[in-house]
PDB file of N, CA and C in Angstrom:
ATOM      1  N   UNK Z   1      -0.039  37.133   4.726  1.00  0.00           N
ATOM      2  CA  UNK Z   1       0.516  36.314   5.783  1.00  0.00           C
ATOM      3  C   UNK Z   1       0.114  34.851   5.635  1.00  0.00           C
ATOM      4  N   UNK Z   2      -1.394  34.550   5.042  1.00  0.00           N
ATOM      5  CA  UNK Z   2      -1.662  32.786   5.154  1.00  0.00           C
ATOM      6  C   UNK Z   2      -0.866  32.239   4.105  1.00  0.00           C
ATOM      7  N   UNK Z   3      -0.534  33.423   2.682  1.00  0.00           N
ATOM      8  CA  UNK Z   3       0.701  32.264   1.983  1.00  0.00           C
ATOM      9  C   UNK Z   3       1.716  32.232   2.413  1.00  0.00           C
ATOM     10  N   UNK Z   4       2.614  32.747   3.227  1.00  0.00           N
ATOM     11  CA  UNK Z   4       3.844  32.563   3.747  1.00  0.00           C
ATOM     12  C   UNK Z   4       3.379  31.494   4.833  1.00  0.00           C
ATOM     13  N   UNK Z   5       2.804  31.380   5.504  1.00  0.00           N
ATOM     14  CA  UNK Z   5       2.442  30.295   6.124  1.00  0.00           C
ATOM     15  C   UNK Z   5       2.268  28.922   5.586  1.00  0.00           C
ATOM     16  N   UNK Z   6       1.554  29.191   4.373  1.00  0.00           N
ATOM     17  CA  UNK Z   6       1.096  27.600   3.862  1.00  0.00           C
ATOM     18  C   UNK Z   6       2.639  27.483   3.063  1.00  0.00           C
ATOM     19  N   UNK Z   7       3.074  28.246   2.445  1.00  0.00           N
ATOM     20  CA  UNK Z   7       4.841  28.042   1.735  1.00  0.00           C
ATOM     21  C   UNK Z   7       5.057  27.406   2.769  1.00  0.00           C
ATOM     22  N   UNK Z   8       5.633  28.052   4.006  1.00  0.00           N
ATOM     23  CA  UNK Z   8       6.419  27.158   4.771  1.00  0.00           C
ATOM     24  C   UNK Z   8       5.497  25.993   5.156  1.00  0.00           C
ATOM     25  N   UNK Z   9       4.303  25.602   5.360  1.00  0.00           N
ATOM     26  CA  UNK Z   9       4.603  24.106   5.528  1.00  0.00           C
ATOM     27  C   UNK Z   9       4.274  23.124   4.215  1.00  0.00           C
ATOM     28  N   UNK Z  10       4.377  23.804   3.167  1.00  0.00           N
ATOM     29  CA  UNK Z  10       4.507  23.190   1.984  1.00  0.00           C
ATOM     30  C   UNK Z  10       6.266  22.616   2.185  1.00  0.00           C
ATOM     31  N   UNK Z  11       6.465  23.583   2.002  1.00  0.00           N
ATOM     32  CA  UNK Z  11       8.423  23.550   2.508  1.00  0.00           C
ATOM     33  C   UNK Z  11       8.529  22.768   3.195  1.00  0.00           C
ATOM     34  N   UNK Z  12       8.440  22.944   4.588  1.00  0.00           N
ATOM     35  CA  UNK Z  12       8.441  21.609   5.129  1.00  0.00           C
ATOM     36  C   UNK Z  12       7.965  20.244   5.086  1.00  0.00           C
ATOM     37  N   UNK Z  13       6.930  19.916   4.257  1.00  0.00           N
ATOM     38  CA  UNK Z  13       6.465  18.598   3.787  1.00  0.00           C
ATOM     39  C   UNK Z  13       7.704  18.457   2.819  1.00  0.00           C
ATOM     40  N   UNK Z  14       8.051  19.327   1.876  1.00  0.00           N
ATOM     41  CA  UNK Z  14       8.886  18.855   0.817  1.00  0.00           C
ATOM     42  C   UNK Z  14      10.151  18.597   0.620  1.00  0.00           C
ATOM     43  N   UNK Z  15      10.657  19.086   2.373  1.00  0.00           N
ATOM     44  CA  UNK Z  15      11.905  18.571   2.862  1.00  0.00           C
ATOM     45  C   UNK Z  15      11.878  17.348   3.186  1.00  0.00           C
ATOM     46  N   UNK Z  16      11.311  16.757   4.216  1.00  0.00           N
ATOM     47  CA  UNK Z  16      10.697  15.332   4.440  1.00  0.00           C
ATOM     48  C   UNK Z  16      10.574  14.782   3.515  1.00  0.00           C
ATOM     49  N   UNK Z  17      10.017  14.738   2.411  1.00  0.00           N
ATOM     50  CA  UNK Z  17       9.479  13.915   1.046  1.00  0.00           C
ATOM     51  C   UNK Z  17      11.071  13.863   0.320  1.00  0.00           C
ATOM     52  N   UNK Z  18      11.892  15.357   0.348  1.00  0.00           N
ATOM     53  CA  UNK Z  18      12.830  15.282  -0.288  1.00  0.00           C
ATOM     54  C   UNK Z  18      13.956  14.250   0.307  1.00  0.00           C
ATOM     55  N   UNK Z  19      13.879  14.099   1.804  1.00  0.00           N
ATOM     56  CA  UNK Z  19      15.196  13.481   2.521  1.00  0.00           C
ATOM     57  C   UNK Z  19      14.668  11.896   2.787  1.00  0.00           C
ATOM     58  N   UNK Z  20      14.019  11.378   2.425  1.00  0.00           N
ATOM     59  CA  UNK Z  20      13.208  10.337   2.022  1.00  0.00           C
ATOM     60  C   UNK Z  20      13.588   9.681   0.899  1.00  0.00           C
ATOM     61  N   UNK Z  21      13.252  10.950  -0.231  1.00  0.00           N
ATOM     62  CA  UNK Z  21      14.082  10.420  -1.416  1.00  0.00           C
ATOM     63  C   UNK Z  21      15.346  10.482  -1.942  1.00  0.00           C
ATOM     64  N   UNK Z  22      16.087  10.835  -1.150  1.00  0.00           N
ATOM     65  CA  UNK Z  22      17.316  11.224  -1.738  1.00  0.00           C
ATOM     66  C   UNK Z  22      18.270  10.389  -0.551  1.00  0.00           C
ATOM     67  N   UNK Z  23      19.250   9.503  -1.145  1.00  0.00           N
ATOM     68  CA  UNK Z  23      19.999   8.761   0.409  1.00  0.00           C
ATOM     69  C   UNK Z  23      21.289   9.832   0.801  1.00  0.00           C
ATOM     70  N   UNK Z  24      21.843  11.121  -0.399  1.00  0.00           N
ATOM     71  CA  UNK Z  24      22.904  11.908   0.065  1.00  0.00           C
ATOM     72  C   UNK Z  24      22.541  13.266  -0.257  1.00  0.00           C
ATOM     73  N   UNK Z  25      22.081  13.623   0.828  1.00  0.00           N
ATOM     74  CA  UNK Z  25      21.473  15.228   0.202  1.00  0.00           C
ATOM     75  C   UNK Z  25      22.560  15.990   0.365  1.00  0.00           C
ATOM     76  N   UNK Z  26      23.860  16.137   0.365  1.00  0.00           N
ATOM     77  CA  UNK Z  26      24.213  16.707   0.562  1.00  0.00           C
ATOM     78  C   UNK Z  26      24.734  17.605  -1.035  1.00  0.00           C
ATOM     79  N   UNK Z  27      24.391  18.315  -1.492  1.00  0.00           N
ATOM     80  CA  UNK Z  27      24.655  18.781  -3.042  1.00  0.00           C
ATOM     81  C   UNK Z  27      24.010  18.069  -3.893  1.00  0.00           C
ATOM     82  N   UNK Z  28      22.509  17.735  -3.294  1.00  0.00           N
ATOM     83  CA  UNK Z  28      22.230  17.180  -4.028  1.00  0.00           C
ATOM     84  C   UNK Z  28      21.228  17.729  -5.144  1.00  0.00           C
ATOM     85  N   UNK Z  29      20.447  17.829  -5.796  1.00  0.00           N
ATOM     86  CA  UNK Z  29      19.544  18.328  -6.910  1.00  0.00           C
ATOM     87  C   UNK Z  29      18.253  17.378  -6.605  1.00  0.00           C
ATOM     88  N   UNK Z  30      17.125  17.745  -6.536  1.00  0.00           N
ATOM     89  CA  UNK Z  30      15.723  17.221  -6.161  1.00  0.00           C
ATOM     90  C   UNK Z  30      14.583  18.294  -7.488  1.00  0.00           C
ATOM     91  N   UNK Z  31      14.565  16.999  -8.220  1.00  0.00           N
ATOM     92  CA  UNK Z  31      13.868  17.508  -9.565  1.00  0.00           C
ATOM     93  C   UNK Z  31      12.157  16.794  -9.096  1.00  0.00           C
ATOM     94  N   UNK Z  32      11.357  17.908  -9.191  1.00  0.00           N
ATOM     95  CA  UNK Z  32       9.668  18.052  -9.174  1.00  0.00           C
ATOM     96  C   UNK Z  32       9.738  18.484 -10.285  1.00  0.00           C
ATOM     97  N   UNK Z  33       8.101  17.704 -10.543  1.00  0.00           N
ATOM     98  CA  UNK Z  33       6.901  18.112 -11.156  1.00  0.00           C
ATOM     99  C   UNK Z  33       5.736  17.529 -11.079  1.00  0.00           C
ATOM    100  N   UNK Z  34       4.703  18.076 -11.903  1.00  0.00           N
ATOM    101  CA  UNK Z  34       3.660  17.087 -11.744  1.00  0.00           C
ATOM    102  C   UNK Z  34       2.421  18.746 -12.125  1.00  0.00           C
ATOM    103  N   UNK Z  35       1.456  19.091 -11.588  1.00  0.00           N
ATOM    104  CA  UNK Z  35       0.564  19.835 -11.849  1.00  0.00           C
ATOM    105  C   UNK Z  35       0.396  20.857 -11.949  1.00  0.00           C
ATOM    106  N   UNK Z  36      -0.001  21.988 -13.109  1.00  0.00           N
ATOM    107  CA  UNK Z  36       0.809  23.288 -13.516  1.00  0.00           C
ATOM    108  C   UNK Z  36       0.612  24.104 -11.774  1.00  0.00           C
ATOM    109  N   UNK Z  37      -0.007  23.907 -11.507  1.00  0.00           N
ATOM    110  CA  UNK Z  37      -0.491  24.833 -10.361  1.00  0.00           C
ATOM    111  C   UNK Z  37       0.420  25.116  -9.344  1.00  0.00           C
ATOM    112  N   UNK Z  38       1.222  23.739  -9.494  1.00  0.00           N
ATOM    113  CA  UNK Z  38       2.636  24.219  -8.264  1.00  0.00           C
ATOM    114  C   UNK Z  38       3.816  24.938  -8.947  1.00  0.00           C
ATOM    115  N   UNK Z  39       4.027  24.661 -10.215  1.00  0.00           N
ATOM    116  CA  UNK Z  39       5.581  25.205 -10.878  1.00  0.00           C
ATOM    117  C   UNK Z  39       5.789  27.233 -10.165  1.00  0.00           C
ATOM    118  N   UNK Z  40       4.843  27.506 -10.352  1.00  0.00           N
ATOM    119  CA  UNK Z  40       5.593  28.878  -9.367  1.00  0.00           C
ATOM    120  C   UNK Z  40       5.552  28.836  -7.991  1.00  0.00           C
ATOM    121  N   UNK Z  41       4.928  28.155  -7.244  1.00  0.00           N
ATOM    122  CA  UNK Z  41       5.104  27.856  -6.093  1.00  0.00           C
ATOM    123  C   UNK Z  41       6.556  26.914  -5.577  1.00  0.00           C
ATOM    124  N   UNK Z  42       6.754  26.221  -6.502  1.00  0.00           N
ATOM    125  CA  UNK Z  42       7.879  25.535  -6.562  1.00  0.00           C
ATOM    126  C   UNK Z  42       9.525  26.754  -6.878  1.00  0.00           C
ATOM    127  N   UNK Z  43       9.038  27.339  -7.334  1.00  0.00           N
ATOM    128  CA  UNK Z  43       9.991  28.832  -7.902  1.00  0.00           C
ATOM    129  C   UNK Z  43      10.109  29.654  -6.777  1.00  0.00           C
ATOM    130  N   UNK Z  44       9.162  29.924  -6.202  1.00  0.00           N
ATOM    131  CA  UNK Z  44       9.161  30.681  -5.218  1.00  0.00           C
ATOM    132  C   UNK Z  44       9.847  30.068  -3.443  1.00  0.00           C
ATOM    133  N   UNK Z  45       9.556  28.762  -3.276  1.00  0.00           N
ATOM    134  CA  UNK Z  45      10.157  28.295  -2.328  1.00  0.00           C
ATOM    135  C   UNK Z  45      11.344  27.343  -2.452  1.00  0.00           C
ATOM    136  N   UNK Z  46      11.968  27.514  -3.647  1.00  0.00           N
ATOM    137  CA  UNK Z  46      13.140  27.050  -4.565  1.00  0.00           C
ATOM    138  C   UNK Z  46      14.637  27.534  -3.305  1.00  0.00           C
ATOM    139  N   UNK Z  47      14.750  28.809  -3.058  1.00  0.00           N
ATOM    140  CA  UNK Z  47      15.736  29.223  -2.501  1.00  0.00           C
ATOM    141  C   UNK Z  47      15.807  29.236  -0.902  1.00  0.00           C
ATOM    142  N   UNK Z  48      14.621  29.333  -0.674  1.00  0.00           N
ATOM    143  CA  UNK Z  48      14.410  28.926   0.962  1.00  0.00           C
ATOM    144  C   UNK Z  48      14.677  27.926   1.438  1.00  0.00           C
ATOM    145  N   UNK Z  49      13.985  26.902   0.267  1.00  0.00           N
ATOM    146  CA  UNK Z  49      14.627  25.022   0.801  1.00  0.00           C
ATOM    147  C   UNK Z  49      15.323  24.525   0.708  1.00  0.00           C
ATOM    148  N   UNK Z  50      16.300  25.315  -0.153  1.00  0.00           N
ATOM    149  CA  UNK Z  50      17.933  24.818  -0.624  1.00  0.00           C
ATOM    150  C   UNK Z  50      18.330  25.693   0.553  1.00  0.00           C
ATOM    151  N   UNK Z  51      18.389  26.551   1.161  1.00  0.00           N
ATOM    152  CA  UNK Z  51      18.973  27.578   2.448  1.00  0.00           C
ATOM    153  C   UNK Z  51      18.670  26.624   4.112  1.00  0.00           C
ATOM    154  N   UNK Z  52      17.672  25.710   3.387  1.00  0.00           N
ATOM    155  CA  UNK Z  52      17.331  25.130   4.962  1.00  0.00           C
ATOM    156  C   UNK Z  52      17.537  23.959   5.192  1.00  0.00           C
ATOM    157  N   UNK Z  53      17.550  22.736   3.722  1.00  0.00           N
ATOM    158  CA  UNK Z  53      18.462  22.154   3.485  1.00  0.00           C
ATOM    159  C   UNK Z  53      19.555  21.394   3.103  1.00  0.00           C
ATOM    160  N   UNK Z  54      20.456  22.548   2.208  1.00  0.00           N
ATOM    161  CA  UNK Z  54      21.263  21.997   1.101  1.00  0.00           C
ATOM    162  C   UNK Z  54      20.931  21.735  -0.271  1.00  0.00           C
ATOM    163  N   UNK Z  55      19.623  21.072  -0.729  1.00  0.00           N
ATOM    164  CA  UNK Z  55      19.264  20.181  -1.487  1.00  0.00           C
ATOM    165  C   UNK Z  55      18.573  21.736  -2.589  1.00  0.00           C
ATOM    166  N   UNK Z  56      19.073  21.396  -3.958  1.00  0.00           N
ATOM    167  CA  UNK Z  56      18.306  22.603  -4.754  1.00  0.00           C
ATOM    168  C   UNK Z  56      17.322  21.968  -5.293  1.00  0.00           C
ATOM    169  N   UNK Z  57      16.397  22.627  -5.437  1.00  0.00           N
ATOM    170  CA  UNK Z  57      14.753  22.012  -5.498  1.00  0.00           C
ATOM    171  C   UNK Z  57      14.778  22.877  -7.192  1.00  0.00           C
ATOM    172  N   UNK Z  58      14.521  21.460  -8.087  1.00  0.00           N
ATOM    173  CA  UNK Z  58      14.129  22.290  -9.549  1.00  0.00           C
ATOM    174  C   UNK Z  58      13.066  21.605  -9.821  1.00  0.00           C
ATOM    175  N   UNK Z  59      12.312  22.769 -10.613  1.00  0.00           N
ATOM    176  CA  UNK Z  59      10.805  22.413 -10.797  1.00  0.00           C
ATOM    177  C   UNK Z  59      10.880  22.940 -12.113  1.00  0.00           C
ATOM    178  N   UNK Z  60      10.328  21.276 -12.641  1.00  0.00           N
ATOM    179  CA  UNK Z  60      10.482  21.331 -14.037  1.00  0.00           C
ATOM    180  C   UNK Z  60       9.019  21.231 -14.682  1.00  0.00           C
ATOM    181  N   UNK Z  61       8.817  22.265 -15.349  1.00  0.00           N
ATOM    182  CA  UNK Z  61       7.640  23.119 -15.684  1.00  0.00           C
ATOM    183  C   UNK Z  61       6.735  22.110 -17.031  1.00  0.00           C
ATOM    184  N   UNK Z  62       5.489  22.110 -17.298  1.00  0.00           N
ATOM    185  CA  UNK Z  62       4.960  21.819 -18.495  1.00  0.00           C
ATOM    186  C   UNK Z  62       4.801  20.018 -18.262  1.00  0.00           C
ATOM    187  N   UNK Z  63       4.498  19.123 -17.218  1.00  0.00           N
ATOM    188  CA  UNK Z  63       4.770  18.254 -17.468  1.00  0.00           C
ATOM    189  C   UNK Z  63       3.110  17.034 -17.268  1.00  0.00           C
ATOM    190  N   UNK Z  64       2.459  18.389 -16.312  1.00  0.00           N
ATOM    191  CA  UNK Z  64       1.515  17.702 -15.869  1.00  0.00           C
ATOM    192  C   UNK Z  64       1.574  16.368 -15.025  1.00  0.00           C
ATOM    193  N   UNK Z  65       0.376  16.296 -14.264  1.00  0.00           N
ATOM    194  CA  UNK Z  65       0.581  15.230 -12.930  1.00  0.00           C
ATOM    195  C   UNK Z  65       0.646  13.616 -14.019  1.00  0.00           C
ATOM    196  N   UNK Z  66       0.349  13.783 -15.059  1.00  0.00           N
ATOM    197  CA  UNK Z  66       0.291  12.295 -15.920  1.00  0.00           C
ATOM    198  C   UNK Z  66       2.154  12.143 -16.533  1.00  0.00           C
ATOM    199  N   UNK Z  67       2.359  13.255 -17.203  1.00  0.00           N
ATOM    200  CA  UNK Z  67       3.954  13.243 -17.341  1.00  0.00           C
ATOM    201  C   UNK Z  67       5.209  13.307 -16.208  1.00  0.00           C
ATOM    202  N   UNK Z  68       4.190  13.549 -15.271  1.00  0.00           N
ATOM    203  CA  UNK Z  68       5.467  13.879 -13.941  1.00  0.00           C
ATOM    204  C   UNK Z  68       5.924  12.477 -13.433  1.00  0.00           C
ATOM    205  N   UNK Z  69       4.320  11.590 -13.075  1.00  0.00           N
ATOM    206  CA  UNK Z  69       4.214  10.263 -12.868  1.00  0.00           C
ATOM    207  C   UNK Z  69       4.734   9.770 -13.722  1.00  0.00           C
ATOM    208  N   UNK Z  70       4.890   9.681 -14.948  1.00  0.00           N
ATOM    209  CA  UNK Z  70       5.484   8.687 -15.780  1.00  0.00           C
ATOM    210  C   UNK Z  70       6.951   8.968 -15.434  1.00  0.00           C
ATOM    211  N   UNK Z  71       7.586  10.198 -14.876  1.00  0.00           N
ATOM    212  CA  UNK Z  71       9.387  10.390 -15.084  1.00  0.00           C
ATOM    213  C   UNK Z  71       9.653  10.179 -13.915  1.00  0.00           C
ATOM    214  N   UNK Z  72       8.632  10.231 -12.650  1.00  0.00           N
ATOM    215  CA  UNK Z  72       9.159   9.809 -11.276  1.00  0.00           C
ATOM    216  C   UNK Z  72       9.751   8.114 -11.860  1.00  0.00           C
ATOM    217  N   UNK Z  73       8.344   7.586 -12.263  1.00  0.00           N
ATOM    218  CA  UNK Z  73       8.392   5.561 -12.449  1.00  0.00           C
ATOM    219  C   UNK Z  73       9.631   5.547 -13.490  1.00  0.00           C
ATOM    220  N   UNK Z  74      10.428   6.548 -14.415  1.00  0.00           N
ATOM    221  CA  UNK Z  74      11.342   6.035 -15.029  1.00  0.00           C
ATOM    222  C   UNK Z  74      12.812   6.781 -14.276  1.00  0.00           C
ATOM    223  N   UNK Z  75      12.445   7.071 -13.100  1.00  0.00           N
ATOM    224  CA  UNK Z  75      13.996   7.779 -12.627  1.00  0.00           C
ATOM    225  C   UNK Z  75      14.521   9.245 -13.277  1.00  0.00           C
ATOM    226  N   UNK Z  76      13.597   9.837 -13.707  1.00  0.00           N
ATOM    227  CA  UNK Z  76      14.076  11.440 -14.528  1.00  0.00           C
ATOM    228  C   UNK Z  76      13.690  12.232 -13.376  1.00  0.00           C
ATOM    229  N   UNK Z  77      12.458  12.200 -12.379  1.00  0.00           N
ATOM    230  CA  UNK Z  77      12.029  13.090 -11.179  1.00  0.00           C
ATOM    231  C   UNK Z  77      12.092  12.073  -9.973  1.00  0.00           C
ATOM    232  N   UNK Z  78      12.746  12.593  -9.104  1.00  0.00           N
ATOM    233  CA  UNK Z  78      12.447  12.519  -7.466  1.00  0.00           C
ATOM    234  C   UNK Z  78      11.132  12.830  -6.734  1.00  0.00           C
ATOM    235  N   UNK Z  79      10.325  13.472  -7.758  1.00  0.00           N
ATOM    236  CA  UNK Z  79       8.564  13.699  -7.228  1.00  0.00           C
ATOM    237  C   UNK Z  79       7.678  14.187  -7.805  1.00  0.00           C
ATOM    238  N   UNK Z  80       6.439  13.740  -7.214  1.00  0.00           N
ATOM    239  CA  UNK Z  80       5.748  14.775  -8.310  1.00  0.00           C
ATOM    240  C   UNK Z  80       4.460  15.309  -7.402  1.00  0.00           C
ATOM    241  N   UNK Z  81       4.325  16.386  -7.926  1.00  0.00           N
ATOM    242  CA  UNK Z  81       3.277  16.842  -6.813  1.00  0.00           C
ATOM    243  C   UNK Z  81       2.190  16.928  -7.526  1.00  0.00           C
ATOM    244  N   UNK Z  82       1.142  16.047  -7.029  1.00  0.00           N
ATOM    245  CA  UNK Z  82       0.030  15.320  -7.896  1.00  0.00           C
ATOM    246  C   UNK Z  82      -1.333  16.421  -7.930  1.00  0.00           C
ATOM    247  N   UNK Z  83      -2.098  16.337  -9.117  1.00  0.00           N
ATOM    248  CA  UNK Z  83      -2.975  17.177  -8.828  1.00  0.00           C
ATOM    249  C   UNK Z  83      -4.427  16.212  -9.171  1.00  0.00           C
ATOM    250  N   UNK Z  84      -4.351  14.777  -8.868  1.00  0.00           N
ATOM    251  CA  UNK Z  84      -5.217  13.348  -8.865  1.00  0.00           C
ATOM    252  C   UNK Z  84      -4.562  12.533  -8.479  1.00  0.00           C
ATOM    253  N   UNK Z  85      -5.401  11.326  -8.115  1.00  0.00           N
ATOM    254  CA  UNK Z  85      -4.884  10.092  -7.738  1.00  0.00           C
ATOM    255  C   UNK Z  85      -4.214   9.284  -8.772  1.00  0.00           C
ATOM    256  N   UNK Z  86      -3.729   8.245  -8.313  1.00  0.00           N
ATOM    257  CA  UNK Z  86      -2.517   7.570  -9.262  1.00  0.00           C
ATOM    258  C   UNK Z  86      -3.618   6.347  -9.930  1.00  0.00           C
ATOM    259  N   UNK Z  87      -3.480   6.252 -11.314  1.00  0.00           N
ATOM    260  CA  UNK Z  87      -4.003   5.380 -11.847  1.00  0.00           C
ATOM    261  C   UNK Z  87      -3.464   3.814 -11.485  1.00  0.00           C
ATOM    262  N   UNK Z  88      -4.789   3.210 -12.027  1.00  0.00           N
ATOM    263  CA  UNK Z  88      -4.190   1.651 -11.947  1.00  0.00           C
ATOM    264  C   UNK Z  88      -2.661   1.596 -13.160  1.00  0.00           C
ATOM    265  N   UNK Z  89      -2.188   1.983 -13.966  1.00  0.00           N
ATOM    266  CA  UNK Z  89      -1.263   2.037 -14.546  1.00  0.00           C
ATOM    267  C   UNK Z  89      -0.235   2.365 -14.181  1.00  0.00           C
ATOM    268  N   UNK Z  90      -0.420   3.357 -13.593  1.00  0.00           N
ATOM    269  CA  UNK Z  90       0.563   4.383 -12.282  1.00  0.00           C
ATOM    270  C   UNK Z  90       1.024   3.213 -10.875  1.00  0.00           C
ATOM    271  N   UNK Z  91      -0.041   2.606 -10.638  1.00  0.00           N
ATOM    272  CA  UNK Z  91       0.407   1.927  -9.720  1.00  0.00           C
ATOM    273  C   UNK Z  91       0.899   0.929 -10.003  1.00  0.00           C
ATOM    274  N   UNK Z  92       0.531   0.492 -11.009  1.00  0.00           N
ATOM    275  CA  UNK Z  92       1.457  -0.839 -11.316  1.00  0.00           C
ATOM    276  C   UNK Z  92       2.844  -0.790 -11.866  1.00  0.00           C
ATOM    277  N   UNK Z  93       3.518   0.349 -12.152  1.00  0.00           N
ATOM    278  CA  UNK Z  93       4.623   1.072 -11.946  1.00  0.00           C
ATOM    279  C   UNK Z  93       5.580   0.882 -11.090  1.00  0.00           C
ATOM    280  N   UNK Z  94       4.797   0.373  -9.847  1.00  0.00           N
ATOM    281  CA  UNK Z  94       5.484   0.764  -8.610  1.00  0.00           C
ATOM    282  C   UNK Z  94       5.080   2.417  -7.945  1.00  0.00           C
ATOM    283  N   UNK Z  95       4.917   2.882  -8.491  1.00  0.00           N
ATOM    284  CA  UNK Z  95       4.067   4.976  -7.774  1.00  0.00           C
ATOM    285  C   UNK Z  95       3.370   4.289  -6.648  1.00  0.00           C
ATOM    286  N   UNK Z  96       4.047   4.706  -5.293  1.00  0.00           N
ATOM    287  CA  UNK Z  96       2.885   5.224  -4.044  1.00  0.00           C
ATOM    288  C   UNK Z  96       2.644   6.510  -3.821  1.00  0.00           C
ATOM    289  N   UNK Z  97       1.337   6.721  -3.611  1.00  0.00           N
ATOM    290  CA  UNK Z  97       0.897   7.918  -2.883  1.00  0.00           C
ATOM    291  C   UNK Z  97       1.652   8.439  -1.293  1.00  0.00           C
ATOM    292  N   UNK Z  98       2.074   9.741  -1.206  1.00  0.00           N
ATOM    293  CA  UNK Z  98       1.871   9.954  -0.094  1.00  0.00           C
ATOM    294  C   UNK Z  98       1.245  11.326   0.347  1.00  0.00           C
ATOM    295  N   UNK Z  99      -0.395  10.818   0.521  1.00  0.00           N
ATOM    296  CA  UNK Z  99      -0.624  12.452   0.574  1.00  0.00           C
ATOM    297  C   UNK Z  99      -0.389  13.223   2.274  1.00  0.00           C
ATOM    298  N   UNK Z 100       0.193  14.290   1.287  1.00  0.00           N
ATOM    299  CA  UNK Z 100       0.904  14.567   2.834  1.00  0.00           C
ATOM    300  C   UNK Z 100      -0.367  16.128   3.162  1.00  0.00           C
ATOM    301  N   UNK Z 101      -0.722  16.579   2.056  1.00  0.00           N
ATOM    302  CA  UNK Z 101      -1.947  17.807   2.285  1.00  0.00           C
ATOM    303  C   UNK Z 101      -2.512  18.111   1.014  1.00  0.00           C
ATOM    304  N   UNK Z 102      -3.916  18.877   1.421  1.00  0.00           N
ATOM    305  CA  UNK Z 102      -4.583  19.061   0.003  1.00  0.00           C
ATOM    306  C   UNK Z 102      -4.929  20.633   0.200  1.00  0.00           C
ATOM    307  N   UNK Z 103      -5.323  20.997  -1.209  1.00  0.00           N
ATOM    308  CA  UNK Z 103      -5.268  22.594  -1.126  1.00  0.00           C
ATOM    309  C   UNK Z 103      -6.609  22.327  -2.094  1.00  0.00           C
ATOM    310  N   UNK Z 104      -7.609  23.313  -1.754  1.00  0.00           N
ATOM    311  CA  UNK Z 104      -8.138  23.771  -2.858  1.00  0.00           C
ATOM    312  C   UNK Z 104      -8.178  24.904  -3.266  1.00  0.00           C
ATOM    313  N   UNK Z 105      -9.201  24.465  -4.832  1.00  0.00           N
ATOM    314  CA  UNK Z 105      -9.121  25.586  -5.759  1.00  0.00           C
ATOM    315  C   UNK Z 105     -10.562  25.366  -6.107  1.00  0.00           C
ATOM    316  N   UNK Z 106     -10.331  26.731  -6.638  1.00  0.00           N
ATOM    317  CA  UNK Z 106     -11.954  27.241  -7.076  1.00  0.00           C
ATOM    318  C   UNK Z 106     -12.000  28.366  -8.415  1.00  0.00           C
ATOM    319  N   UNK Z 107     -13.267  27.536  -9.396  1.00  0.00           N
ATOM    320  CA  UNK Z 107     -12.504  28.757 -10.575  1.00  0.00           C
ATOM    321  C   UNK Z 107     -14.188  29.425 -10.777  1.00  0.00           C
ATOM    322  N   UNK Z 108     -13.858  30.700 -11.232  1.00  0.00           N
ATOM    323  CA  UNK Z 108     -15.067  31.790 -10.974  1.00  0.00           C
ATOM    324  C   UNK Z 108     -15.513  32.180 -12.351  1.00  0.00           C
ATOM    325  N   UNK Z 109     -16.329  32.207 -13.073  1.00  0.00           N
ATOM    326  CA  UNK Z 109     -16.302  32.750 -14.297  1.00  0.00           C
ATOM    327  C   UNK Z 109     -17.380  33.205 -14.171  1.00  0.00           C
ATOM    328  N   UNK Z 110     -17.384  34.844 -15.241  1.00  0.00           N
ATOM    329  CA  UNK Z 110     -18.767  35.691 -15.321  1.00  0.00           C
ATOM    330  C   UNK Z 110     -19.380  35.376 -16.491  1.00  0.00           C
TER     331      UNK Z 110
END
């Protein structure tokens, strides 16, 4: 039940972020990426957010939060869902932050 919960207000941040960026959502295509950690999360709430609204959400895999940033600043992605802050390079780009929530993670090894 807490991931269907945090999906939907992932979902909902990423509608907002999406209708923000996009001036005609109507058929429109909203290309993410950015940190491996979301691409199935992005898969998984792919059909819900196009059902809620309009806009098909593709999440384009392998790009990392450094390659995602570089294709938001050249117009190839509409976003990127960051897994660090934006470098001084990044920002001088033009890239603003908007952090809208943070998740952690934790890795366990025996």
């Amino acid at each position: 039940m807490i991931v269907k919960i945090h999906i939907g207000l992932f979902s909902a941040v990423l509608s907002i972020s999406a209708l923000a960026t996009l001036a005609d959502a109507s058929a429109a295509t909203l290309k993410v990426g950015g940190t491996g950690a979301v691409t199935e999360l992005l898969n998984q709430i792919g059909p819900a957010f196009e059902a809620e609204t309009g806009i098909v959400l593709e999440g384009v895999p392998s790009l990392g939060t450094s390659g995602a940033n570089a294709a938001v600043a050249d117009g190839v992605l509409g976003l990127t869902v960051a897994g660090r802050d934006l470098s001084a390079k990044e920002t001088a780009r033009g890239l603003t932050v908007a952090a809208i929530l943070r998740t952690p993670f934790g890795l366990a090894t025996s």
